[in-house]
Amino acid sequence: MKIYPVILSGGAGTRLWPLSRKVLPKQLLPLVADKTMLQETALRVAGWPEMMAPLVVCGNDHRFMVAEQLREVGISPLGILLEPVGRNTAPAVAAAAHHLQQIDPEAVMLVLPADHVIENGEAFREAVDRATRLVAKGALATFGIVPKTPETGYGYIRRGEAVDDCGECYKVARFVEKPDAATAESFLAEGGYYWNSGMFMFAAARYLQELEQHAPAIAGAASQAMHAAYRDLDFCRLDETAFSACPSDSIDYAVMEHTRDAAVVPADIGWNDVGSWSALWETQAKDANGNAQRGDVYLDGVKNSLVRAESRIVAVVGLEDVVVVETQDAVLVTCKSKVQRVKQVVEHLASKERTEHLHHTRVYRPWGHYEGIDAGERFQVKRITVKPGEKLSLQMHHHRAEHWVVVSGTARVTCGDTVSLLSENESTYIPIGMNHRLENPGKLPLHIIEVQSGSYLGEDDIVRFEDIYKRA
């Protein structure tokens, strides 16, 4: 049986602000290990003989970062599907199913969120092996996490009768919404309940068949979006009109709660969905006082806390059960028991039309990245890094001029009809309204300091004439 991993890399991870932001969400961050969560997910199933290259579904804003992160770990994806808007998991998986059916009518999908931790890879593989037996019988399998504590933040799955010849696998008796504490306690005491992991395995054709029966509007819209999809560089763009018209729903609500063929595979695999700072604390190595720390951190009399410093020293004294997270432009301090309310901070920032929930001071682009260094009335200063062989778009600004100073590397600069090479300590001036482009023709990263001056300095004051990345 050929198995096609389908990695869902959507979502903004708002409960992990200020590290997770809209433009750089948690799945694209190295929150738990040295590699990002997307990379860890892809590597988890790499090298299995029956496992094909992964198909990744993500949003348009993340496409270049997803491609680059997979390249960094030596994984060539089967494809990267771009959602024009988020419509939850049922439409995303339906589009992936249609894509796979074009390649292999017998394709079996292993649906994996990109932002989950699985500590026991061997146990996970054994669970997948059991799921393949269910899929061979025409079942739609979900992986139920063996619960350790009466969690109220997860949905639960109640198992039914055992399925013959599939090891420890069961029919699904019912899905249960997130319970209160007393109900969760009763689930653990009674037994036969599992946390709903959001991971699935089924034949692409079976999923589409069930979706057509139980959620025909989603099935129709996803089919149209995939039928009218088109290539854009190395990406496959779903049709915006059809996909935007698709109802938003999860696999659980759209299919799994209605099908008669839902089955659950119990999985004791060290799973964590890292849905909050307290959940991340649980996954981290801790000192003798129960503290998880990262970065330049000083602790005195601190217990059972998570302290993370990204750009400067963070000192915490005499506190217990707290989360302290520092980034270059924001600091979060909260009780571990109140971390779910971090989402309200993000909502507040959005309502005030601020930008700290959207991106960090370092903003990634397909050609490299830039960082804000200073800003004031009618000026701002950025540090720009261009990867070897890459180049920015040929562009123009209506409201600002730019001064570039090369710190290291070699820059090829287009300014109007003039093309010149600049080396370390050399500079140039780009007047308002002048067509210009910055390139790195060398084999080392190019670092420059850019000083912008003018009446308006927003990133939307860019008119692109030519762009190798086909951005608007």
mmCIF file with all atom_site columns, N, CA, C and O in Angstrom, residues 401-433:
data_model
loop_
_atom_site.group_PDB
_atom_site.id
_atom_site.type_symbol
_atom_site.label_atom_id
_atom_site.label_alt_id
_atom_site.label_comp_id
_atom_site.label_asym_id
_atom_site.label_entity_id
_atom_site.label_seq_id
_atom_site.pdbx_PDB_ins_code
_atom_site.Cartn_x
_atom_site.Cartn_y
_atom_site.Cartn_z
_atom_site.occupancy
_atom_site.B_iso_or_equiv
_atom_site.pdbx_formal_charge
_atom_site.auth_seq_id
_atom_site.auth_comp_id
_atom_site.auth_asym_id
_atom_site.auth_atom_id
_atom_site.pdbx_PDB_model_num
ATOM 1   N N  . ALA A 1 401 ? 12.467 57.837 -0.912  1.00 0.00 ? 401 ALA A N  1
ATOM 2   C CA . ALA A 1 401 ? 13.789 57.598 -1.497  1.00 0.00 ? 401 ALA A CA 1
ATOM 3   C C  . ALA A 1 401 ? 14.522 56.614 -0.598  1.00 0.00 ? 401 ALA A C  1
ATOM 4   O O  . ALA A 1 401 ? 14.149 56.403 0.558   1.00 0.00 ? 401 ALA A O  1
ATOM 5   N N  . GLU A 1 402 ? 15.569 55.986 -1.142  1.00 0.00 ? 402 GLU A N  1
ATOM 6   C CA . GLU A 1 402 ? 16.314 54.994 -0.372  1.00 0.00 ? 402 GLU A CA 1
ATOM 7   C C  . GLU A 1 402 ? 17.814 55.192 -0.546  1.00 0.00 ? 402 GLU A C  1
ATOM 8   O O  . GLU A 1 402 ? 18.285 55.490 -1.656  1.00 0.00 ? 402 GLU A O  1
ATOM 9   N N  . HIS A 1 403 ? 18.544 55.027 0.565   1.00 0.00 ? 403 HIS A N  1
ATOM 10  C CA . HIS A 1 403 ? 20.003 55.046 0.555   1.00 0.00 ? 403 HIS A CA 1
ATOM 11  C C  . HIS A 1 403 ? 20.474 53.658 0.970   1.00 0.00 ? 403 HIS A C  1
ATOM 12  O O  . HIS A 1 403 ? 20.054 53.143 2.006   1.00 0.00 ? 403 HIS A O  1
ATOM 13  N N  . TRP A 1 404 ? 21.356 53.056 0.174   1.00 0.00 ? 404 TRP A N  1
ATOM 14  C CA . TRP A 1 404 ? 21.853 51.710 0.470   1.00 0.00 ? 404 TRP A CA 1
ATOM 15  C C  . TRP A 1 404 ? 23.354 51.764 0.751   1.00 0.00 ? 404 TRP A C  1
ATOM 16  O O  . TRP A 1 404 ? 24.121 52.335 -0.025  1.00 0.00 ? 404 TRP A O  1
ATOM 17  N N  . VAL A 1 405 ? 23.755 51.104 1.855   1.00 0.00 ? 405 VAL A N  1
ATOM 18  C CA . VAL A 1 405 ? 25.174 50.969 2.192   1.00 0.00 ? 405 VAL A CA 1
ATOM 19  C C  . VAL A 1 405 ? 25.484 49.482 2.302   1.00 0.00 ? 405 VAL A C  1
ATOM 20  O O  . VAL A 1 405 ? 24.831 48.763 3.069   1.00 0.00 ? 405 VAL A O  1
ATOM 21  N N  . VAL A 1 406 ? 26.469 49.007 1.531   1.00 0.00 ? 406 VAL A N  1
ATOM 22  C CA . VAL A 1 406 ? 26.837 47.592 1.571   1.00 0.00 ? 406 VAL A CA 1
ATOM 23  C C  . VAL A 1 406 ? 27.722 47.339 2.784   1.00 0.00 ? 406 VAL A C  1
ATOM 24  O O  . VAL A 1 406 ? 28.788 47.945 2.927   1.00 0.00 ? 406 VAL A O  1
ATOM 25  N N  . VAL A 1 407 ? 27.284 46.453 3.655   1.00 0.00 ? 407 VAL A N  1
ATOM 26  C CA . VAL A 1 407 ? 28.053 46.075 4.838   1.00 0.00 ? 407 VAL A CA 1
ATOM 27  C C  . VAL A 1 407 ? 29.004 44.925 4.507   1.00 0.00 ? 407 VAL A C  1
ATOM 28  O O  . VAL A 1 407 ? 30.176 44.939 4.870   1.00 0.00 ? 407 VAL A O  1
ATOM 29  N N  . SER A 1 408 ? 28.496 43.923 3.805   1.00 0.00 ? 408 SER A N  1
ATOM 30  C CA . SER A 1 408 ? 29.349 42.819 3.360   1.00 0.00 ? 408 SER A CA 1
ATOM 31  C C  . SER A 1 408 ? 28.715 42.161 2.149   1.00 0.00 ? 408 SER A C  1
ATOM 32  O O  . SER A 1 408 ? 27.495 42.205 1.978   1.00 0.00 ? 408 SER A O  1
ATOM 33  N N  . GLY A 1 409 ? 29.557 41.538 1.325   1.00 0.00 ? 409 GLY A N  1
ATOM 34  C CA . GLY A 1 409 ? 29.066 40.928 0.095   1.00 0.00 ? 409 GLY A CA 1
ATOM 35  C C  . GLY A 1 409 ? 29.150 41.886 -1.080  1.00 0.00 ? 409 GLY A C  1
ATOM 36  O O  . GLY A 1 409 ? 29.715 42.981 -0.986  1.00 0.00 ? 409 GLY A O  1
ATOM 37  N N  . THR A 1 410 ? 28.572 41.464 -2.183  1.00 0.00 ? 410 THR A N  1
ATOM 38  C CA . THR A 1 410 ? 28.564 42.264 -3.411  1.00 0.00 ? 410 THR A CA 1
ATOM 39  C C  . THR A 1 410 ? 27.133 42.478 -3.862  1.00 0.00 ? 410 THR A C  1
ATOM 40  O O  . THR A 1 410 ? 26.344 41.532 -3.902  1.00 0.00 ? 410 THR A O  1
ATOM 41  N N  . ALA A 1 411 ? 26.796 43.720 -4.207  1.00 0.00 ? 411 ALA A N  1
ATOM 42  C CA . ALA A 1 411 ? 25.452 44.065 -4.655  1.00 0.00 ? 411 ALA A CA 1
ATOM 43  C C  . ALA A 1 411 ? 25.477 44.488 -6.113  1.00 0.00 ? 411 ALA A C  1
ATOM 44  O O  . ALA A 1 411 ? 26.347 45.279 -6.523  1.00 0.00 ? 411 ALA A O  1
ATOM 45  N N  . ARG A 1 412 ? 24.558 43.945 -6.899  1.00 0.00 ? 412 ARG A N  1
ATOM 46  C CA . ARG A 1 412 ? 24.320 44.460 -8.242  1.00 0.00 ? 412 ARG A CA 1
ATOM 47  C C  . ARG A 1 412 ? 23.088 45.357 -8.150  1.00 0.00 ? 412 ARG A C  1
ATOM 48  O O  . ARG A 1 412 ? 21.999 44.901 -7.768  1.00 0.00 ? 412 ARG A O  1
ATOM 49  N N  . VAL A 1 413 ? 23.236 46.609 -8.475  1.00 0.00 ? 413 VAL A N  1
ATOM 50  C CA . VAL A 1 413 ? 22.186 47.607 -8.293  1.00 0.00 ? 413 VAL A CA 1
ATOM 51  C C  . VAL A 1 413 ? 21.728 48.128 -9.650  1.00 0.00 ? 413 VAL A C  1
ATOM 52  O O  . VAL A 1 413 ? 22.541 48.604 -10.456 1.00 0.00 ? 413 VAL A O  1
ATOM 53  N N  . THR A 1 414 ? 20.420 48.021 -9.879  1.00 0.00 ? 414 THR A N  1
ATOM 54  C CA . THR A 1 414 ? 19.809 48.660 -11.046 1.00 0.00 ? 414 THR A CA 1
ATOM 55  C C  . THR A 1 414 ? 19.123 49.924 -10.577 1.00 0.00 ? 414 THR A C  1
ATOM 56  O O  . THR A 1 414 ? 18.296 49.898 -9.657  1.00 0.00 ? 414 THR A O  1
ATOM 57  N N  . CYS A 1 415 ? 19.460 51.050 -11.178 1.00 0.00 ? 415 CYS A N  1
ATOM 58  C CA . CYS A 1 415 ? 18.841 52.335 -10.848 1.00 0.00 ? 415 CYS A CA 1
ATOM 59  C C  . CYS A 1 415 ? 18.563 53.054 -12.161 1.00 0.00 ? 415 CYS A C  1
ATOM 60  O O  . CYS A 1 415 ? 19.477 53.574 -12.812 1.00 0.00 ? 415 CYS A O  1
ATOM 61  N N  . GLY A 1 416 ? 17.292 53.033 -12.582 1.00 0.00 ? 416 GLY A N  1
ATOM 62  C CA . GLY A 1 416 ? 16.965 53.557 -13.897 1.00 0.00 ? 416 GLY A CA 1
ATOM 63  C C  . GLY A 1 416 ? 17.596 52.696 -14.978 1.00 0.00 ? 416 GLY A C  1
ATOM 64  O O  . GLY A 1 416 ? 17.430 51.481 -14.993 1.00 0.00 ? 416 GLY A O  1
ATOM 65  N N  . ASP A 1 417 ? 18.367 53.310 -15.855 1.00 0.00 ? 417 ASP A N  1
ATOM 66  C CA . ASP A 1 417 ? 19.028 52.576 -16.933 1.00 0.00 ? 417 ASP A CA 1
ATOM 67  C C  . ASP A 1 417 ? 20.449 52.152 -16.570 1.00 0.00 ? 417 ASP A C  1
ATOM 68  O O  . ASP A 1 417 ? 21.165 51.568 -17.387 1.00 0.00 ? 417 ASP A O  1
ATOM 69  N N  . THR A 1 418 ? 20.883 52.450 -15.346 1.00 0.00 ? 418 THR A N  1
ATOM 70  C CA . THR A 1 418 ? 22.253 52.171 -14.927 1.00 0.00 ? 418 THR A CA 1
ATOM 71  C C  . THR A 1 418 ? 22.309 50.924 -14.060 1.00 0.00 ? 418 THR A C  1
ATOM 72  O O  . THR A 1 418 ? 21.515 50.762 -13.133 1.00 0.00 ? 418 THR A O  1
ATOM 73  N N  . VAL A 1 419 ? 23.246 50.026 -14.369 1.00 0.00 ? 419 VAL A N  1
ATOM 74  C CA . VAL A 1 419 ? 23.493 48.832 -13.559 1.00 0.00 ? 419 VAL A CA 1
ATOM 75  C C  . VAL A 1 419 ? 24.930 48.898 -13.069 1.00 0.00 ? 419 VAL A C  1
ATOM 76  O O  . VAL A 1 419 ? 25.860 49.076 -13.866 1.00 0.00 ? 419 VAL A O  1
ATOM 77  N N  . SER A 1 420 ? 25.136 48.760 -11.749 1.00 0.00 ? 420 SER A N  1
ATOM 78  C CA . SER A 1 420 ? 26.480 48.874 -11.181 1.00 0.00 ? 420 SER A CA 1
ATOM 79  C C  . SER A 1 420 ? 26.683 47.838 -10.099 1.00 0.00 ? 420 SER A C  1
ATOM 80  O O  . SER A 1 420 ? 25.720 47.284 -9.547  1.00 0.00 ? 420 SER A O  1
ATOM 81  N N  . LEU A 1 421 ? 27.952 47.557 -9.802  1.00 0.00 ? 421 LEU A N  1
ATOM 82  C CA . LEU A 1 421 ? 28.320 46.645 -8.719  1.00 0.00 ? 421 LEU A CA 1
ATOM 83  C C  . LEU A 1 421 ? 28.860 47.450 -7.550  1.00 0.00 ? 421 LEU A C  1
ATOM 84  O O  . LEU A 1 421 ? 29.703 48.349 -7.738  1.00 0.00 ? 421 LEU A O  1
ATOM 85  N N  . LEU A 1 422 ? 28.396 47.122 -6.365  1.00 0.00 ? 422 LEU A N  1
ATOM 86  C CA . LEU A 1 422 ? 28.869 47.779 -5.151  1.00 0.00 ? 422 LEU A CA 1
ATOM 87  C C  . LEU A 1 422 ? 29.496 46.745 -4.237  1.00 0.00 ? 422 LEU A C  1
ATOM 88  O O  . LEU A 1 422 ? 28.963 45.648 -4.059  1.00 0.00 ? 422 LEU A O  1
ATOM 89  N N  . SER A 1 423 ? 30.622 47.105 -3.631  1.00 0.00 ? 423 SER A N  1
ATOM 90  C CA . SER A 1 423 ? 31.304 46.235 -2.686  1.00 0.00 ? 423 SER A CA 1
ATOM 91  C C  . SER A 1 423 ? 31.203 46.811 -1.288  1.00 0.00 ? 423 SER A C  1
ATOM 92  O O  . SER A 1 423 ? 30.590 47.865 -1.070  1.00 0.00 ? 423 SER A O  1
ATOM 93  N N  . GLU A 1 424 ? 31.819 46.123 -0.341  1.00 0.00 ? 424 GLU A N  1
ATOM 94  C CA . GLU A 1 424 ? 31.764 46.523 1.061   1.00 0.00 ? 424 GLU A CA 1
ATOM 95  C C  . GLU A 1 424 ? 32.150 47.987 1.249   1.00 0.00 ? 424 GLU A C  1
ATOM 96  O O  . GLU A 1 424 ? 33.111 48.478 0.650   1.00 0.00 ? 424 GLU A O  1
ATOM 97  N N  . ASN A 1 425 ? 31.348 48.694 2.045   1.00 0.00 ? 425 ASN A N  1
ATOM 98  C CA . ASN A 1 425 ? 31.543 50.115 2.397   1.00 0.00 ? 425 ASN A CA 1
ATOM 99  C C  . ASN A 1 425 ? 31.180 51.081 1.277   1.00 0.00 ? 425 ASN A C  1
ATOM 100 O O  . ASN A 1 425 ? 31.346 52.289 1.442   1.00 0.00 ? 425 ASN A O  1
ATOM 101 N N  . GLU A 1 426 ? 30.663 50.577 0.160   1.00 0.00 ? 426 GLU A N  1
ATOM 102 C CA . GLU A 1 426 ? 30.201 51.467 -0.898  1.00 0.00 ? 426 GLU A CA 1
ATOM 103 C C  . GLU A 1 426 ? 28.687 51.672 -0.759  1.00 0.00 ? 426 GLU A C  1
ATOM 104 O O  . GLU A 1 426 ? 27.986 50.857 -0.155  1.00 0.00 ? 426 GLU A O  1
ATOM 105 N N  . SER A 1 427 ? 28.174 52.759 -1.347  1.00 0.00 ? 427 SER A N  1
ATOM 106 C CA . SER A 1 427 ? 26.767 53.108 -1.164  1.00 0.00 ? 427 SER A CA 1
ATOM 107 C C  . SER A 1 427 ? 26.176 53.666 -2.446  1.00 0.00 ? 427 SER A C  1
ATOM 108 O O  . SER A 1 427 ? 26.902 54.000 -3.393  1.00 0.00 ? 427 SER A O  1
ATOM 109 N N  . THR A 1 428 ? 24.846 53.784 -2.455  1.00 0.00 ? 428 THR A N  1
ATOM 110 C CA . THR A 1 428 ? 24.143 54.367 -3.600  1.00 0.00 ? 428 THR A CA 1
ATOM 111 C C  . THR A 1 428 ? 22.858 55.016 -3.117  1.00 0.00 ? 428 THR A C  1
ATOM 112 O O  . THR A 1 428 ? 22.407 54.789 -1.977  1.00 0.00 ? 428 THR A O  1
ATOM 113 N N  . TYR A 1 429 ? 22.246 55.815 -3.975  1.00 0.00 ? 429 TYR A N  1
ATOM 114 C CA . TYR A 1 429 ? 21.029 56.563 -3.651  1.00 0.00 ? 429 TYR A CA 1
ATOM 115 C C  . TYR A 1 429 ? 19.973 56.256 -4.707  1.00 0.00 ? 429 TYR A C  1
ATOM 116 O O  . TYR A 1 429 ? 20.253 56.301 -5.915  1.00 0.00 ? 429 TYR A O  1
ATOM 117 N N  . ILE A 1 430 ? 18.767 55.925 -4.254  1.00 0.00 ? 430 ILE A N  1
ATOM 118 C CA . ILE A 1 430 ? 17.642 55.632 -5.145  1.00 0.00 ? 430 ILE A CA 1
ATOM 119 C C  . ILE A 1 430 ? 16.604 56.754 -4.974  1.00 0.00 ? 430 ILE A C  1
ATOM 120 O O  . ILE A 1 430 ? 15.937 56.833 -3.948  1.00 0.00 ? 430 ILE A O  1
ATOM 121 N N  . PRO A 1 431 ? 16.439 57.653 -5.956  1.00 0.00 ? 431 PRO A N  1
ATOM 122 C CA . PRO A 1 431 ? 15.480 58.755 -5.811  1.00 0.00 ? 431 PRO A CA 1
ATOM 123 C C  . PRO A 1 431 ? 14.030 58.270 -5.824  1.00 0.00 ? 431 PRO A C  1
ATOM 124 O O  . PRO A 1 431 ? 13.728 57.162 -6.298  1.00 0.00 ? 431 PRO A O  1
ATOM 125 N N  . ILE A 1 432 ? 13.141 59.096 -5.325  1.00 0.00 ? 432 ILE A N  1
ATOM 126 C CA . ILE A 1 432 ? 11.705 58.820 -5.398  1.00 0.00 ? 432 ILE A CA 1
ATOM 127 C C  . ILE A 1 432 ? 11.297 58.658 -6.865  1.00 0.00 ? 432 ILE A C  1
ATOM 128 O O  . ILE A 1 432 ? 11.709 59.425 -7.731  1.00 0.00 ? 432 ILE A O  1
ATOM 129 N N  . GLY A 1 433 ? 10.490 57.619 -7.146  1.00 0.00 ? 433 GLY A N  1
ATOM 130 C CA . GLY A 1 433 ? 9.968  57.414 -8.491  1.00 0.00 ? 433 GLY A CA 1
ATOM 131 C C  . GLY A 1 433 ? 10.916 56.714 -9.451  1.00 0.00 ? 433 GLY A C  1
ATOM 132 O O  . GLY A 1 433 ? 10.561 56.501 -10.617 1.00 0.00 ? 433 GLY A O  1
#
